[in-house]
mmCIF file of C-alpha atoms in Angstrom:
data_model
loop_
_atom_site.group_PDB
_atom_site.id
_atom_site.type_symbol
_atom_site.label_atom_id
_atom_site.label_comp_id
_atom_site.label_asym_id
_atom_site.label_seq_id
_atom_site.Cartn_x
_atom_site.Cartn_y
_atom_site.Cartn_z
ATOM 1 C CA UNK A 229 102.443 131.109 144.547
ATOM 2 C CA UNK A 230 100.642 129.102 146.929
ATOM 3 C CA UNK A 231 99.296 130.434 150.602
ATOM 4 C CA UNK A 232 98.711 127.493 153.107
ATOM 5 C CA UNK A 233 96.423 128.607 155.700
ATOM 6 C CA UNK A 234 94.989 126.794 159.027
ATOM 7 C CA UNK A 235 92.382 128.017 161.844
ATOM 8 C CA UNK A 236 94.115 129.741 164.577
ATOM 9 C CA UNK A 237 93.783 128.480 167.850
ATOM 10 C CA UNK A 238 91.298 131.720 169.020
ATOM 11 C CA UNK A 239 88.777 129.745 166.070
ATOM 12 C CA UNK A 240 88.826 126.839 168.770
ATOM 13 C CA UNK A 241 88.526 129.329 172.139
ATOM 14 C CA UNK A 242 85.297 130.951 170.091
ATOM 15 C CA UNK A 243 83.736 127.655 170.154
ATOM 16 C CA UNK A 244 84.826 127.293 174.337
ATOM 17 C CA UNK A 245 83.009 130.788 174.521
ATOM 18 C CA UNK A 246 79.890 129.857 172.503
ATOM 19 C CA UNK A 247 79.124 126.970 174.601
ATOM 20 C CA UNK A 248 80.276 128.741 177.936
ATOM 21 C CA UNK A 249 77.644 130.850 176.659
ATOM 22 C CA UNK A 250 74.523 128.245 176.326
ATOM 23 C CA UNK A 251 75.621 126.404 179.311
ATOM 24 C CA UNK A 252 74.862 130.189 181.139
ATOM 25 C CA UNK A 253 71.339 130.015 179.097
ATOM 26 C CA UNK A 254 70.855 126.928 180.249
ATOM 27 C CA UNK A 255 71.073 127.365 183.586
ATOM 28 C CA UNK A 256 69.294 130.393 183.595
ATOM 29 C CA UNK A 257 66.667 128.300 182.838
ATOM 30 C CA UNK A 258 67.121 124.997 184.218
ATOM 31 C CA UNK A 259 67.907 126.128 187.571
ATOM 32 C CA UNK A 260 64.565 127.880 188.294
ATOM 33 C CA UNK A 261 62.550 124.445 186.895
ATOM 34 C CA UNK A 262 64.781 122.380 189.125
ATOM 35 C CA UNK A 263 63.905 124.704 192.497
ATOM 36 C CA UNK A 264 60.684 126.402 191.793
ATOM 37 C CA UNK A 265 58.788 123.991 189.545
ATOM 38 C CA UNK A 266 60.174 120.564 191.017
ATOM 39 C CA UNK A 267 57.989 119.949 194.311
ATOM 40 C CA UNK A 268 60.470 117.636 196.065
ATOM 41 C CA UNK A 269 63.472 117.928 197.643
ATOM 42 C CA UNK A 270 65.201 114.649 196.882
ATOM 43 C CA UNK A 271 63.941 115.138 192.612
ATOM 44 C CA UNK A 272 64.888 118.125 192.424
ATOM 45 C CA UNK A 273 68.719 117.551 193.298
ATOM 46 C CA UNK A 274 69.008 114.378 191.585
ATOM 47 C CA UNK A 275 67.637 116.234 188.445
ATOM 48 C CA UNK A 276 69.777 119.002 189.053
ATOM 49 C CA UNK A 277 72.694 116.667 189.706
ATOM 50 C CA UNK A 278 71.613 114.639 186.109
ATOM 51 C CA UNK A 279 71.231 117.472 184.179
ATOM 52 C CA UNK A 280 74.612 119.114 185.384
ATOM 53 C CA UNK A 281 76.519 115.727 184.138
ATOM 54 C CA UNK A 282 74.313 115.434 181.137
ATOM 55 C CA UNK A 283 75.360 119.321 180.159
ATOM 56 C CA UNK A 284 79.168 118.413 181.038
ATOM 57 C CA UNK A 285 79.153 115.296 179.141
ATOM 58 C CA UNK A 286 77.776 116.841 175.930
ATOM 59 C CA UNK A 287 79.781 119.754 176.233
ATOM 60 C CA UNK A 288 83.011 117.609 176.575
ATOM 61 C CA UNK A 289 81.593 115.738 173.544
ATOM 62 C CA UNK A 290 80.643 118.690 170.861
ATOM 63 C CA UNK A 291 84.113 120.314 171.956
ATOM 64 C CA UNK A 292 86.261 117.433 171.475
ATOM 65 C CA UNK A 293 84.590 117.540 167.679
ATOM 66 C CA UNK A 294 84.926 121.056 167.279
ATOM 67 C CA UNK A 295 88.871 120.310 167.774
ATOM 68 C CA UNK A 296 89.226 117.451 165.817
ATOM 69 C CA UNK A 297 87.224 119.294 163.068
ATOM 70 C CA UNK A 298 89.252 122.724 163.413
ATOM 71 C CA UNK A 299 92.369 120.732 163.632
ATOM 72 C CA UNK A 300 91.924 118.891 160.201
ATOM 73 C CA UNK A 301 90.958 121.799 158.356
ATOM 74 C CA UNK A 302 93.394 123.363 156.190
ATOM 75 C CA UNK A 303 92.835 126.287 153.230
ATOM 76 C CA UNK A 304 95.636 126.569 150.098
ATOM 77 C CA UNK A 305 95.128 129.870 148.697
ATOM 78 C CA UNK A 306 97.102 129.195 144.374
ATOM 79 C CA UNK A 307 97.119 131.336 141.989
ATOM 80 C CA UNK A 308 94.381 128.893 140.012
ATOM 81 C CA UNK A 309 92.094 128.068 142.690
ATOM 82 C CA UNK A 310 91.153 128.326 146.501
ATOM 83 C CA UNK A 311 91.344 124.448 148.233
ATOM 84 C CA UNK A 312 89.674 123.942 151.471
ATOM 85 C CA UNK A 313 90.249 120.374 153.290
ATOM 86 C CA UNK A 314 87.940 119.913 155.835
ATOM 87 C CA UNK A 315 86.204 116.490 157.695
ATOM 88 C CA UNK A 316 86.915 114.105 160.367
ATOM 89 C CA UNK A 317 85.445 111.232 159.308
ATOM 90 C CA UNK A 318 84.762 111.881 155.882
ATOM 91 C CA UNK A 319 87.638 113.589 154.058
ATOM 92 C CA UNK A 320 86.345 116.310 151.667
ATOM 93 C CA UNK A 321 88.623 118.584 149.643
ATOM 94 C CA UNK A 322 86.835 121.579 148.139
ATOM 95 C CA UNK A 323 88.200 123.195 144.985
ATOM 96 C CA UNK A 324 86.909 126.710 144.049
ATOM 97 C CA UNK A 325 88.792 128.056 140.982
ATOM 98 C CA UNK A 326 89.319 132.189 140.836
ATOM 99 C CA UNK A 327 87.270 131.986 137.609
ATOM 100 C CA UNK A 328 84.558 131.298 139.290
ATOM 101 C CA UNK A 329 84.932 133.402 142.610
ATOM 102 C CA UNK A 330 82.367 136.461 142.258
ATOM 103 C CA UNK A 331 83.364 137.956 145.573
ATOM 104 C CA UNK A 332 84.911 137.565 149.050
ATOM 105 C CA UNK A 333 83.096 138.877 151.708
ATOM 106 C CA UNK A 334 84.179 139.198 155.219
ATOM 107 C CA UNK A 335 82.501 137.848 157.912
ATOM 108 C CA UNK A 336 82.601 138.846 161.973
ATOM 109 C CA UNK A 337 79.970 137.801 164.038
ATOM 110 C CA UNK A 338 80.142 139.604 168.360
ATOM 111 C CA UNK A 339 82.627 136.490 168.966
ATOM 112 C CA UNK A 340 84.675 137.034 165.892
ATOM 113 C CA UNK A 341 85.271 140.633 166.898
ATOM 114 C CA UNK A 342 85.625 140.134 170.860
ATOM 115 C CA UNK A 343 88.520 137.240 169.538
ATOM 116 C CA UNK A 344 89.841 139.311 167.242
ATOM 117 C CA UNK A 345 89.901 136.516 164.028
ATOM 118 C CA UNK A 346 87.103 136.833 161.160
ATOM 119 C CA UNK A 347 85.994 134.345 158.526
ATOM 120 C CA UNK A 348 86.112 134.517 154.726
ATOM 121 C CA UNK A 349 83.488 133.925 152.820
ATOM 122 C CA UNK A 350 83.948 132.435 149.394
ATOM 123 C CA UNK A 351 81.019 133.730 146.959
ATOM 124 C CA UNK A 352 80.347 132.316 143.183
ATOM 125 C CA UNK A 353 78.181 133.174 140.479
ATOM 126 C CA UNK A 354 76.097 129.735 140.950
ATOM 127 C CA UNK A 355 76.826 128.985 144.735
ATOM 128 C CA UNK A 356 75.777 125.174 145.638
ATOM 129 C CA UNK A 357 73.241 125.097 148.541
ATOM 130 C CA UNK A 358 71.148 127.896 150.378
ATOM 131 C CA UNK A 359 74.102 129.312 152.149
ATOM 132 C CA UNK A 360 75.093 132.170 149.290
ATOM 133 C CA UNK A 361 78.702 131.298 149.526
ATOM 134 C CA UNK A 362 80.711 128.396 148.013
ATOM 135 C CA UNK A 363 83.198 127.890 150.721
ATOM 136 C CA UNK A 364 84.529 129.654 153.813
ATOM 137 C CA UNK A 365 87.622 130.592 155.201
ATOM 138 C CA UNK A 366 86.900 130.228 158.928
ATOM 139 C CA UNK A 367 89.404 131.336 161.772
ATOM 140 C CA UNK A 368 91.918 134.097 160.019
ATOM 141 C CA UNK A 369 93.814 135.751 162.122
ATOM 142 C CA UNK A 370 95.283 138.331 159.755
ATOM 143 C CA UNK A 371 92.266 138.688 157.914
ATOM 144 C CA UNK A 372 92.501 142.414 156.880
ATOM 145 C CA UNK A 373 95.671 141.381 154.661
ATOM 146 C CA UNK A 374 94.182 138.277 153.555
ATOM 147 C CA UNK A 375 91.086 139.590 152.647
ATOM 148 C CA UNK A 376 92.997 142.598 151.007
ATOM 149 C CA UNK A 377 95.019 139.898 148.989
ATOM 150 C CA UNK A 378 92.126 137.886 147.578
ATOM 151 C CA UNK A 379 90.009 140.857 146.991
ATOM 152 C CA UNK A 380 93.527 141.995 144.822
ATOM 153 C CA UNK A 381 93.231 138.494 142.975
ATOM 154 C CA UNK A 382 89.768 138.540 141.952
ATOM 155 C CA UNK A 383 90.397 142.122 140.992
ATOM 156 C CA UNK A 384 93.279 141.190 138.399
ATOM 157 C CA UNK A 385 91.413 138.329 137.105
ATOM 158 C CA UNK A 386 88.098 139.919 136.073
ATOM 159 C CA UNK A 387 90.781 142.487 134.498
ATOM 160 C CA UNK A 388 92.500 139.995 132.412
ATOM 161 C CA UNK A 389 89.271 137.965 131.159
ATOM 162 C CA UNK A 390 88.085 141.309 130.367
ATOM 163 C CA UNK A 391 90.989 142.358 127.869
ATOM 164 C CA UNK A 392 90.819 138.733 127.000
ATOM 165 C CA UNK A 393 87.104 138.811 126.048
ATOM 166 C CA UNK A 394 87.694 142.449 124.357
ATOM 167 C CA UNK A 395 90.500 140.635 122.593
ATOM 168 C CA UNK A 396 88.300 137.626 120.981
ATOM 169 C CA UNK A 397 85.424 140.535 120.274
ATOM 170 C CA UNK A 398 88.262 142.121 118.465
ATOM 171 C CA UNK A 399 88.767 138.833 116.418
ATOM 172 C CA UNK A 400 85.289 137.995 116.093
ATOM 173 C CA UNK A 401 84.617 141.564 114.331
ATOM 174 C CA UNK A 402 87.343 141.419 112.257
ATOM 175 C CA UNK A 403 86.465 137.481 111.523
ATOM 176 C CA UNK A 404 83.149 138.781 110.458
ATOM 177 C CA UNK A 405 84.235 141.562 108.490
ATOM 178 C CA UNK A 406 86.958 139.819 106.520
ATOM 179 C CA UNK A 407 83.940 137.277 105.643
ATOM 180 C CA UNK A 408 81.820 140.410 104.719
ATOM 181 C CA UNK A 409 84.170 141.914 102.526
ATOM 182 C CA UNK A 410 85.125 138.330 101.071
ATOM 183 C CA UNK A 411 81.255 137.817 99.787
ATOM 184 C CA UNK A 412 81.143 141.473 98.741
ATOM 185 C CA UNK A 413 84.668 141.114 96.336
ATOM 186 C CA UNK A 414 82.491 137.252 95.114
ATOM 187 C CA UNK A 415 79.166 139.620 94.815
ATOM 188 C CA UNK A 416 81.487 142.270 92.796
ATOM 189 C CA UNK A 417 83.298 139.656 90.628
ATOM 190 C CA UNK A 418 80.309 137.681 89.071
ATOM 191 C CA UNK A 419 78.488 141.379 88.696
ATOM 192 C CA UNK A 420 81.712 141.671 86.685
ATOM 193 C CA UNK A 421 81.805 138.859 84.939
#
């Protein structure tokens, strides 16, 4: 069974609130070099004035790619294998199979929990890069039950490849001792002979 999954729109209104929140750190302060430090009247508007477009104009610009970026980022949950699409210019598709998923750990930062979404975070035995995660499930709205079912997934998995490596133990000894007791009836029958 697959499980298609996409950002929800309070992943995008957490970014609007992160950046409402440096643009209040940057004023706090910006506005005090721009009226205490500045000596001038006339400079100290027009870098006021500059700065204040400069912020708005960035802003605008990181915002816009935060919503192209959410927007084109997609997560199918199989029965194999977790897929993440993700990129704006570059297309990547990220495939994590469940044989390889150690845990899922859930993720809320003070923005996460004020919006009321959380993020999923993917972990594997050899995780590429510094991060400690292979992938991430960013922007889940009902992430108690999704976290609950992928927790339930990795659960039956380990418990299957563990019967299934108890299961080729069980062949292995009785490989070996049917190879045993094979020399031993040789070892018997030329003491015989």
């Amino acid at each position: 069974m697959n499980t298609s999954l996409k950002p929800d729109i309070l992943y995008f209104k957490k970014q609007v609130y992160i950046f409402l929140t440096l643009t209040i750190l940057f004023y706090i302060f910006f506005l005090p070099f721009c009226l205490i430090i500045l000596n001038e009247e006339q400079p100290r508007l027009f870098i006021l004035l500059i700065g204040t477009v400069g912020w708005s104009v960035f802003g605008a610009v990181v915002l816009l790619f935060h919503k192209l970026w959410i927007d084109r980022l997609s997560y199918i949950i199989k029965d194999s294998s977790i897929t993440i699409y993700k990129g704006i210019f570059t297309k990547i598709e990220q495939n994590i199979p469940n044989s390889k998923v150690t845990d899922f750990v859930l993720h809320r930062d003070l923005f996460d929990r004020f919006m009321g979404i959380a993020s999923i975070q993917v972990q594997t035995a050899g995780a590429s890069g510094t991060v400690g995660y292979e992938g991430k499930i960013d922007g889940v709205l009902d992430y108690e039950e999704v976290h609950k079912n992928l927790r339930d997934k990795l659960i039956s998995i380990q418990n299957i490849t563990e019967i299934d490596n108890n299961t080729d133990k069980d062949k292995t000894n009785d490989s070996i001792l049917n190879d045993i007791l094979c020399e031993l009836k040789e070892i018997n029958k030329k003491l015989n002979d």
